[in-house]
mmCIF file of C-alpha atoms in Angstrom:
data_model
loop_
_atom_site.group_PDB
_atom_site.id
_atom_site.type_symbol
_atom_site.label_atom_id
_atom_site.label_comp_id
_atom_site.label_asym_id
_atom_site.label_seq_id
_atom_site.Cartn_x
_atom_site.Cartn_y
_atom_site.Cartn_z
ATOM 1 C CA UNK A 126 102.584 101.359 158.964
ATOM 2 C CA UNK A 127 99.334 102.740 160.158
ATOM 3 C CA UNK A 128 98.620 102.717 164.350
ATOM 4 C CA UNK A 129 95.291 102.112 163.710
ATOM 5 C CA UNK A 130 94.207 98.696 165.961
ATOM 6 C CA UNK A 131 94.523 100.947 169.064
ATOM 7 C CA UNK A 132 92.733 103.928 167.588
ATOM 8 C CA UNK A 133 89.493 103.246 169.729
ATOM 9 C CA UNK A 134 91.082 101.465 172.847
ATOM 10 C CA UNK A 135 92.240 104.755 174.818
ATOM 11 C CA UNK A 136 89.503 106.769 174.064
ATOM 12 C CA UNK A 137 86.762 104.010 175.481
ATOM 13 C CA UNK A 138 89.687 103.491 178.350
ATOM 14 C CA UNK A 139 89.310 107.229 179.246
ATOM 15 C CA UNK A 140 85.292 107.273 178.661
ATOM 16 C CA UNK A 141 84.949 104.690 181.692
ATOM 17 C CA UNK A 142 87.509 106.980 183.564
ATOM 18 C CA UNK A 143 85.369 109.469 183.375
ATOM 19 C CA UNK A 144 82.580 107.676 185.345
ATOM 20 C CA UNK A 145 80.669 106.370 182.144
ATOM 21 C CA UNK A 146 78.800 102.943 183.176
ATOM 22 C CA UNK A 147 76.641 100.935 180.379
ATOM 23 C CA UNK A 148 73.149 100.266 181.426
ATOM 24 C CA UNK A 149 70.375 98.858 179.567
ATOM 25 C CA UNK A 150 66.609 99.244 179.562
ATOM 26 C CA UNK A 151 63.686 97.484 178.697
ATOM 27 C CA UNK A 152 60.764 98.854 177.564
ATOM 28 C CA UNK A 153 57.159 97.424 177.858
ATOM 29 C CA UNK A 154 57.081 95.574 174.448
ATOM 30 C CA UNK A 155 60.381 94.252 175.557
ATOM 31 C CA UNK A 156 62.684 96.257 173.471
ATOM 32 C CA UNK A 157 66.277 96.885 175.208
ATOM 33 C CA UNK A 158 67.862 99.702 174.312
ATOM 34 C CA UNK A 159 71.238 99.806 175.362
ATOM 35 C CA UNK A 160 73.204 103.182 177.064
ATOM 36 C CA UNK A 161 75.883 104.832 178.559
ATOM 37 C CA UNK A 162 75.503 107.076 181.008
ATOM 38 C CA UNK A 163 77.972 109.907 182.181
ATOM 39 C CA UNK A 164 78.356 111.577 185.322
ATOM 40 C CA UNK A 165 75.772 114.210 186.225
ATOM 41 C CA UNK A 166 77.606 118.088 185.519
ATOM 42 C CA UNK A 167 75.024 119.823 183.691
ATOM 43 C CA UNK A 168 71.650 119.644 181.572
ATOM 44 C CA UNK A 169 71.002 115.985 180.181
ATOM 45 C CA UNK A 170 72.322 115.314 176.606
ATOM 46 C CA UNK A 171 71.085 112.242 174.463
ATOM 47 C CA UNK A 172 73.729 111.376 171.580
ATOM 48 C CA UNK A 173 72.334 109.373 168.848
ATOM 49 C CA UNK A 174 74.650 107.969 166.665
ATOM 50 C CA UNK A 175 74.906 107.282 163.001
ATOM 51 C CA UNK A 176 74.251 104.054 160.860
ATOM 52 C CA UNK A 177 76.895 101.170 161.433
ATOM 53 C CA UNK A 178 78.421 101.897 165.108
ATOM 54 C CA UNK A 179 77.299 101.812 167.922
ATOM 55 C CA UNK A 180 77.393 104.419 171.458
ATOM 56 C CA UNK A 181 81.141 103.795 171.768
ATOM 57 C CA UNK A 182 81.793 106.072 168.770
ATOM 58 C CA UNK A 183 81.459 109.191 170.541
ATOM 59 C CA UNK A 184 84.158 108.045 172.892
ATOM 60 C CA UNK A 185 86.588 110.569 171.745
ATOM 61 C CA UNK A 186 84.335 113.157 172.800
ATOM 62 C CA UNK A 187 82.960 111.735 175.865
ATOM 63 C CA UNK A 188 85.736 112.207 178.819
ATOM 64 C CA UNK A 189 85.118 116.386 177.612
ATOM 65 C CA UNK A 190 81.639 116.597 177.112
ATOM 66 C CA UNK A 191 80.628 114.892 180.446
ATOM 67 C CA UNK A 192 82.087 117.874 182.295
ATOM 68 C CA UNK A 193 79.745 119.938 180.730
ATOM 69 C CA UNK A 194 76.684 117.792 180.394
ATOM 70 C CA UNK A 195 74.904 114.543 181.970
ATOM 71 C CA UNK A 196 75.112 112.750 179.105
ATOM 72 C CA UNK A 197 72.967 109.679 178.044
ATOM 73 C CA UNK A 198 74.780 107.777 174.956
ATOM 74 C CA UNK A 199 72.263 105.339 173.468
ATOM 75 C CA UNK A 200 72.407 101.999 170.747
ATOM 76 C CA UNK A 201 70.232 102.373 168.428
ATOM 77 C CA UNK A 202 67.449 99.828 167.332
ATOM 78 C CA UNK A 203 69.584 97.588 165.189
ATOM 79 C CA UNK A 204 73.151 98.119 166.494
ATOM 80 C CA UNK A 205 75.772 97.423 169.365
ATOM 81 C CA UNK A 206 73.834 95.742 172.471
ATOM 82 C CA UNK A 207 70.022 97.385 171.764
ATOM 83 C CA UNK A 208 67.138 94.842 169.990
ATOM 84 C CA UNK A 209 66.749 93.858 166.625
ATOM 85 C CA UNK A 210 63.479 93.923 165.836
ATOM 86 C CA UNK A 211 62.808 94.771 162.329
ATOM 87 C CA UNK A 212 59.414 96.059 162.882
ATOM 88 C CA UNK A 213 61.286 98.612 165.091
ATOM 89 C CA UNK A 214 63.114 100.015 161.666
ATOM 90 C CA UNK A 215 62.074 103.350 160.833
ATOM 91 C CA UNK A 216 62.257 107.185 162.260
ATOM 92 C CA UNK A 217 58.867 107.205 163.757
ATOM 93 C CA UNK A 218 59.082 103.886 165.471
ATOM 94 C CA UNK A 219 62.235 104.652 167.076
ATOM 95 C CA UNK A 220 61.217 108.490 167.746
ATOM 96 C CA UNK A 221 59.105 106.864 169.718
ATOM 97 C CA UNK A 222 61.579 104.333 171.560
ATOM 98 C CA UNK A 223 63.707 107.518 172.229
ATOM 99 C CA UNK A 224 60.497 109.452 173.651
ATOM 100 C CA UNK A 225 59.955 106.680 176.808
ATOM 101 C CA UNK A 226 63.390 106.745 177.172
ATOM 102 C CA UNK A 227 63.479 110.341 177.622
ATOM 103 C CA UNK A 228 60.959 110.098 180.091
ATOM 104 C CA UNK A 229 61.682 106.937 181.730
ATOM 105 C CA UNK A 230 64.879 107.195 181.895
ATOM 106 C CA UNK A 231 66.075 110.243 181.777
ATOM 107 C CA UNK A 232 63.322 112.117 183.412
ATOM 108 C CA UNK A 233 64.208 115.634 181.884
ATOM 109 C CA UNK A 234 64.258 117.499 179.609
ATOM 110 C CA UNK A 235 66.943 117.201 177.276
ATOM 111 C CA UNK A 236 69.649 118.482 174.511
ATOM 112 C CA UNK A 237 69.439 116.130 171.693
ATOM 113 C CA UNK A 238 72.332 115.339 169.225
ATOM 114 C CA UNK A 239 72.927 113.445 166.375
ATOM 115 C CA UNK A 240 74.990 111.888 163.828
ATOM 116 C CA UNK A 241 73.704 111.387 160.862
ATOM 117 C CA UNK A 242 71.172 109.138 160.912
ATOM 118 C CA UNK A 243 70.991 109.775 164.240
ATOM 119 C CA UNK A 244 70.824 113.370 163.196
ATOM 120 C CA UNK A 245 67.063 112.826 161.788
ATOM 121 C CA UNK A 246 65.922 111.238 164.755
ATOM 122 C CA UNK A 247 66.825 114.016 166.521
ATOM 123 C CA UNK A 248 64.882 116.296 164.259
ATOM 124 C CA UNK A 249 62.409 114.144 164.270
ATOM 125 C CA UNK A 250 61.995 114.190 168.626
ATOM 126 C CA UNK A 251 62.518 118.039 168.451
ATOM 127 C CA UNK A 252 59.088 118.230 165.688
ATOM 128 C CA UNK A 253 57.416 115.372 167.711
ATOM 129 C CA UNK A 254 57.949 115.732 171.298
ATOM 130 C CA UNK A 255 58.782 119.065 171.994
ATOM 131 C CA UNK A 256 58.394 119.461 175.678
ATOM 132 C CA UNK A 257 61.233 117.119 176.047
ATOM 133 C CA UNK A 258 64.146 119.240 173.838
ATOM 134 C CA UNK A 259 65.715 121.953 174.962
ATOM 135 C CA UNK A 260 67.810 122.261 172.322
ATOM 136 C CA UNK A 261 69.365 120.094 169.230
ATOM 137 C CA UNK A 262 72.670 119.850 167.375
ATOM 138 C CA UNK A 263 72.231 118.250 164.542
ATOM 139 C CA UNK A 264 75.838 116.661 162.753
ATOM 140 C CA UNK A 265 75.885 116.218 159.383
ATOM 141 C CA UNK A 266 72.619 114.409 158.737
ATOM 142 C CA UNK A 267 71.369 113.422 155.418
ATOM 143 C CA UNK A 268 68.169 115.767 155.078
ATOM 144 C CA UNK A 269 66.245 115.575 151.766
ATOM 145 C CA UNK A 270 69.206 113.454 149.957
ATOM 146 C CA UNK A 271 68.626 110.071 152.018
ATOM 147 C CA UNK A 272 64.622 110.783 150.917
ATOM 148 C CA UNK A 273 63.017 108.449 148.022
ATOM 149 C CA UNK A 274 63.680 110.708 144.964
ATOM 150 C CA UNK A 275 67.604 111.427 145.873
ATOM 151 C CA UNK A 276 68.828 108.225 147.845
ATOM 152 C CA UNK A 277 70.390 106.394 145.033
ATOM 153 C CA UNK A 278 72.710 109.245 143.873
ATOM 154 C CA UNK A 279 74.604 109.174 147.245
ATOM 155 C CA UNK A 280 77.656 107.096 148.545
ATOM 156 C CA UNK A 281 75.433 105.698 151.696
ATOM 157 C CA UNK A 282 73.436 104.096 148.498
ATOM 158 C CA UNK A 283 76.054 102.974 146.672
ATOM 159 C CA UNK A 284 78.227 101.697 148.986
ATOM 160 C CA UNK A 285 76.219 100.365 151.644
ATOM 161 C CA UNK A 286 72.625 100.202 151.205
ATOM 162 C CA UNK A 287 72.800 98.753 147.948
ATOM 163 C CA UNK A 288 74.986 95.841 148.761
ATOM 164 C CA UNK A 289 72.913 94.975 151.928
ATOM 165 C CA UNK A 290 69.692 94.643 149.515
ATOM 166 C CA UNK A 291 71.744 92.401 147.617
ATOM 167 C CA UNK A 292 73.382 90.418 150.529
ATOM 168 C CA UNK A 293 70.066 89.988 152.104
ATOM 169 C CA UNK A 294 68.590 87.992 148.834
ATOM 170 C CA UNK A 295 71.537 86.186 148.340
ATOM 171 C CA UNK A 296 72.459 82.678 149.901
ATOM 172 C CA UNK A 297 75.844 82.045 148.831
ATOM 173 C CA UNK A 298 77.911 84.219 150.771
ATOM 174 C CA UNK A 299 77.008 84.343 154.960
ATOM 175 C CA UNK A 300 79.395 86.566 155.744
ATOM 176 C CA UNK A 301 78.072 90.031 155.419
ATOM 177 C CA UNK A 302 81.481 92.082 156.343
ATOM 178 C CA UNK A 303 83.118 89.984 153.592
ATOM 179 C CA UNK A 304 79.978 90.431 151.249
ATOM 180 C CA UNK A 305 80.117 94.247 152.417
ATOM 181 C CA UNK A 306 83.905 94.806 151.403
ATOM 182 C CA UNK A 307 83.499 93.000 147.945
ATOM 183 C CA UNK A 308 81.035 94.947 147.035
ATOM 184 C CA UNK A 309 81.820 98.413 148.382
ATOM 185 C CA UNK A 310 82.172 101.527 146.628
ATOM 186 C CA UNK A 311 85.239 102.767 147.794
ATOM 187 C CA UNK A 312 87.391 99.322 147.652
ATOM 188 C CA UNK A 313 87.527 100.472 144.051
ATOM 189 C CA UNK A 314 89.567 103.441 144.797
ATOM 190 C CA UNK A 315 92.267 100.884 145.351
ATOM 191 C CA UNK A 316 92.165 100.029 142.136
ATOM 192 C CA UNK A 317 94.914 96.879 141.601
ATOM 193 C CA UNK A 318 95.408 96.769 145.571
ATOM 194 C CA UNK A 319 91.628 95.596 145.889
ATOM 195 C CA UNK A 320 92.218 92.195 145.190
ATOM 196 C CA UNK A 321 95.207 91.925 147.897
ATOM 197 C CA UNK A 322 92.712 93.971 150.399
ATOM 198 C CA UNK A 323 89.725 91.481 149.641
ATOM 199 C CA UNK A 324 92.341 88.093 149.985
ATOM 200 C CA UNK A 325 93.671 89.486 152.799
ATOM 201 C CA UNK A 326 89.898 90.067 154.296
ATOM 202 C CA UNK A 327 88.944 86.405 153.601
ATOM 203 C CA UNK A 328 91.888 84.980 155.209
ATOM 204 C CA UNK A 329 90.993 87.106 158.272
ATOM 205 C CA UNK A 330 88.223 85.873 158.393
ATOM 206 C CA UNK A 331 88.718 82.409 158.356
ATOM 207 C CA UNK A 332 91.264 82.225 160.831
ATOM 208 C CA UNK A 333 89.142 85.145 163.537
ATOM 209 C CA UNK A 334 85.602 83.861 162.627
ATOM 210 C CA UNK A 335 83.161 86.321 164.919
ATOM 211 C CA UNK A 336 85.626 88.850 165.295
ATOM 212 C CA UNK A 337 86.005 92.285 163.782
ATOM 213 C CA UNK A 338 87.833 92.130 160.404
ATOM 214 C CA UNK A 339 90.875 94.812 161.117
ATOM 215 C CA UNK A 340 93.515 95.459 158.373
ATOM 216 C CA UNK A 341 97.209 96.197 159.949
ATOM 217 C CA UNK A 342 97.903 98.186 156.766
ATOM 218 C CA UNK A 343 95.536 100.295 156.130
ATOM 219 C CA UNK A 344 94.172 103.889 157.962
ATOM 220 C CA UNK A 345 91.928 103.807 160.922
ATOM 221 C CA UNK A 346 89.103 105.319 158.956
ATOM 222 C CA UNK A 347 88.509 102.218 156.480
ATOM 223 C CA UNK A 348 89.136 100.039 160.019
ATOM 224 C CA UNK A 349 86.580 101.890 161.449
ATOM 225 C CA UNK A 350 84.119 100.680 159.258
ATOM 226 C CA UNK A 351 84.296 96.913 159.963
ATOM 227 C CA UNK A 352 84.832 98.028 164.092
ATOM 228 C CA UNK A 353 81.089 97.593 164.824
ATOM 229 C CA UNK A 354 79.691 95.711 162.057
ATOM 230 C CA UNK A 355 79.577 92.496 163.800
ATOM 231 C CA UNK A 356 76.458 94.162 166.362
ATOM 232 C CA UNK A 357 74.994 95.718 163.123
ATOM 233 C CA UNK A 358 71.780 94.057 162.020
ATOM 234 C CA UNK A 359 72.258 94.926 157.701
ATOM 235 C CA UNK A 360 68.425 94.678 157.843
ATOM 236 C CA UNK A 361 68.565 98.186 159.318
ATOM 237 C CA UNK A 362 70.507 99.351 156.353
ATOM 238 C CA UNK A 363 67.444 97.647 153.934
ATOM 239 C CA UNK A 364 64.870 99.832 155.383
ATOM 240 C CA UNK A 365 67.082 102.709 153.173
ATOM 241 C CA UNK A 366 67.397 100.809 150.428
ATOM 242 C CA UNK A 367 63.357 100.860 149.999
ATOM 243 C CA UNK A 368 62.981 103.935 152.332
ATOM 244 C CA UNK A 369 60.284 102.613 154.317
ATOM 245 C CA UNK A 370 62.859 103.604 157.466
ATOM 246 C CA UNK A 371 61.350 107.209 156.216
ATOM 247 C CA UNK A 372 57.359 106.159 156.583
ATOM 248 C CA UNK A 373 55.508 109.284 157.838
ATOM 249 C CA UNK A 374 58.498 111.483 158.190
ATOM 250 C CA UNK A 375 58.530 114.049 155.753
ATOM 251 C CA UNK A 376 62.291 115.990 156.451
ATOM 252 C CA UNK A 377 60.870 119.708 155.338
ATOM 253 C CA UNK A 378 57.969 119.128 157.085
ATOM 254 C CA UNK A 379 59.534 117.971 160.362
ATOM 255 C CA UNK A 380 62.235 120.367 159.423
ATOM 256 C CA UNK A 381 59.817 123.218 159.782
ATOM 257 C CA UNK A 382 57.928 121.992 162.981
ATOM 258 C CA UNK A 383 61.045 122.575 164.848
ATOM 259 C CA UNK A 384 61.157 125.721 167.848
ATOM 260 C CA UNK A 385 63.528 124.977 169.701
ATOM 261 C CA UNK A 386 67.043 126.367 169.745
ATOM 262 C CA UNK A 387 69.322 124.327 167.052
ATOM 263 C CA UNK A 388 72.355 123.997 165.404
ATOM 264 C CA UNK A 389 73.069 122.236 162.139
ATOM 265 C CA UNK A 390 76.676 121.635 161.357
ATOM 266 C CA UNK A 391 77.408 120.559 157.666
ATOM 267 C CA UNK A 392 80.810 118.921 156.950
ATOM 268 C CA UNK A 393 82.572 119.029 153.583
ATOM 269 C CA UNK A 394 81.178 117.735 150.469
ATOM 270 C CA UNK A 395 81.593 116.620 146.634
ATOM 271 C CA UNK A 396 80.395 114.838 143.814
ATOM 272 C CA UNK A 397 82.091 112.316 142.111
ATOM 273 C CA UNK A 398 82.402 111.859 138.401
ATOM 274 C CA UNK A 399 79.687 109.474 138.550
ATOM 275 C CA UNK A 400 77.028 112.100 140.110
ATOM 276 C CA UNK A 401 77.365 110.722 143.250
ATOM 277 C CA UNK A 402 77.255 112.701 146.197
ATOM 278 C CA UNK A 403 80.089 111.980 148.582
ATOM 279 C CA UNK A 404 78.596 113.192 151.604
ATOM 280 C CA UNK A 405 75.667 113.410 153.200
ATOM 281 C CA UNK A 406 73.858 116.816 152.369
ATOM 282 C CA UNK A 407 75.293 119.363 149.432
ATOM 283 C CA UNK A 408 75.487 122.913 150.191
ATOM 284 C CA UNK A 409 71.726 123.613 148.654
ATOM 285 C CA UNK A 410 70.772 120.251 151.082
ATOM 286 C CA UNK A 411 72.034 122.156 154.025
ATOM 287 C CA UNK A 412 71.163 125.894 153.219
ATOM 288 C CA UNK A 413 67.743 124.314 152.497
ATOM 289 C CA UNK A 414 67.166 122.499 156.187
ATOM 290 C CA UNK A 415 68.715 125.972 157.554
ATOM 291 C CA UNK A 416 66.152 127.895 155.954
ATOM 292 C CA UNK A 417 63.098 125.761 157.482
ATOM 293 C CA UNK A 418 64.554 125.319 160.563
ATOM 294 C CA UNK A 419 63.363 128.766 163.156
ATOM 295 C CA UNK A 420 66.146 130.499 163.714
ATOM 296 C CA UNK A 421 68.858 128.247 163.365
ATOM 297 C CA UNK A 422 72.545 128.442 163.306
ATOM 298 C CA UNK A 423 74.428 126.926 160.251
ATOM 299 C CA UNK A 424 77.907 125.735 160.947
ATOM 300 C CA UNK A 425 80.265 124.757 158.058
ATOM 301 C CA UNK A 426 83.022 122.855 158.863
ATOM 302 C CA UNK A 427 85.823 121.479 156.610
ATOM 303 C CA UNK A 428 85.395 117.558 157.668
ATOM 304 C CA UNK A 429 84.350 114.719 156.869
ATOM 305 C CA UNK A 430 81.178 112.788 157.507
ATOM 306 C CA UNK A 431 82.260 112.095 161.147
ATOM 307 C CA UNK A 432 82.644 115.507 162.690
ATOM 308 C CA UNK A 433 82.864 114.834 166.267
ATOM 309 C CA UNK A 434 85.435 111.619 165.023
ATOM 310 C CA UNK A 435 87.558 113.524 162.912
ATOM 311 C CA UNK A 436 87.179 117.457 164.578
ATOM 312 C CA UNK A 437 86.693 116.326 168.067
ATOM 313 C CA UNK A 438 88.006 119.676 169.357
ATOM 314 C CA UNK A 439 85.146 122.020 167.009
ATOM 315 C CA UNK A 440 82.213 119.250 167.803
ATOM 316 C CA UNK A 441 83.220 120.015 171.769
ATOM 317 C CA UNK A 442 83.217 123.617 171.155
ATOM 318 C CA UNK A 443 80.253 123.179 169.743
ATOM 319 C CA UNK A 444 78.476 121.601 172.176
ATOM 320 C CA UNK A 445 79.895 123.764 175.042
ATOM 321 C CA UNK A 446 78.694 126.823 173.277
ATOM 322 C CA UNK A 447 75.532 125.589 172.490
ATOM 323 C CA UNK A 448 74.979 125.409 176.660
ATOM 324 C CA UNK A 449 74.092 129.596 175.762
ATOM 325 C CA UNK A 450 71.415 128.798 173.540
ATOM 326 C CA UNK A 451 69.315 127.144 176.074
ATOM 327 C CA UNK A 452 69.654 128.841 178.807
#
């Protein structure tokens, strides 16, 4: 039997040890974006995280990192504690967000890294708002493959985006999570445990309405999926579906717009016999984003979409040797 229902309790324990306090703030149009902020030891660093979770998912790498860093660990639009405003949805909208916050908050300039999604947006500040990035890392994003012409070939399509475009024109079922795990891609791997998995998940749910679905016998990475989706707005995940999250932001263009010192790390990936991609960039993807990027550094790392989740230890490393690059 799997440990996996106290897989994120120590980690956020230690992260508040550490002197991490969650703060909000509001901007004019009345947007809250919700933070954490970290001690101050070093230059400011803004952590964007990826679709479906929420600030507390760099909590395994927080308690570290803050003795290196003043670190600023925000919700995006659309997740955890921060608004959900639909008309908020997209890179350049939220760039934006994450540009007052930088100066209204912060009131530096700052490192910038993110995760995945996350990942783009902080492309997108380091093309867009240069005098506020020193430097970014960017982890595993999905350059070029999340883009109009590639997005349905990938597992983020398949297994999420695609079922929230469904759920969303749908009345029957209300519950998203148990929409979600019905019609997820990789409940199929379980081939004749997925009915037990999906019973199981509805009986859950009935008897812990409101609370996070968590499955006593399975790992903590298919837990960690359902961990945050009751603060995750699915509309969010729409604006993939139809790409109109990528309005006016044009990944080799930004891509090549960026001066500032960066790394991109790129974690393992495959194809499945379906021609899906199982990841979030292939190797041409991230050789590709390397090349445009000025003078970037390329990090391969054997891992999987999470890298600072699953290789805290490297992502730290990381991070601390990045502190060379912009000084």
């Amino acid at each position: 039997m799997y440990n996996n229902l106290n897989y994120y309790k120590t980690p956020l324990r230690e992260t508040i040890k550490a002197g991490f306090e969650e703060k909000r703030a509001t901007l004019e149009d009345g947007t809250t974006l919700n933070y954490a902020e970290g001690p101050d030891n070093g230059p400011a660093l803004l952590l964007i995280h990826g679709q479906g979770v929420t600030w507390e998912n760099y909590s395994v790498v927080l308690p570290e990192l803050s003795e290196y860093y003043h670190i600023f660990a925000v919700d995006c639009h659309g997740h955890g504690k921060s608004s959900k405003n639909p008309e908020k949805y997209s890179a350049e909208e939220m760039g934006k967000d994450f540009v007052w916050f930088l100066k209204k908050v912060v009131g530096e300039p700052v490192v910038v890294s993110g995760h995945s999604s996350g990942g783009l947006l902080a492309a997108w500040l380091a093309a867009n708002s240069p005098e506020n990035i020193l430097g970014i890392v960017l982890e595993d994003p999905p350059f070029f493959s999340s883009e109009t012409s590639r997005a349905e070939k990938t597992f983020a399509w398949v297994d999420s985006f695609e079922p929230i475009h469904r759920f969303l024109r749908q009345s029957e079922e209300k519950d998203y999570t148990l929409y979600y795990l019905k019609n997820s891609y990789w409940v199929n791997y379980f081939g004749n445990g997925k009915e037990g998995i999906i019973n199981y998940a509805a009986s859950y749910r009935e008897k812990h309405p409101n609370e996070k679905l968590e499955f006593f016998f399975l790992p903590p990475s298919i837990n960690k999926i359902f961990h945050y989706m009751e603060s995750y707005d699915p509309r969010f995940g729409d604006t993939f579906y139809d790409c109109s999250w990528m309005e006016n932001f044009d990944h080799a263009e930004t891509l090549s717009r960026i001066n500032c010192p960066s790394v991109l790390i790129h974690a393992s990936w495959s194809y499945d016999d379906n021609g899906i991609l199982l990841a979030a960039m292939d190797g041409a993807d991230a050789e590709r984003a390397h090349s445009l990027i000025k003078n970037n550094i390329l990090i391969n790392i054997e891992s999987g979409h999470g890298v600072h989740d699953e290789r805290p230890n490297e992502f730290i490393q990381i991070m601390i040797d990045f502190l060379n690059e912009i000084e």
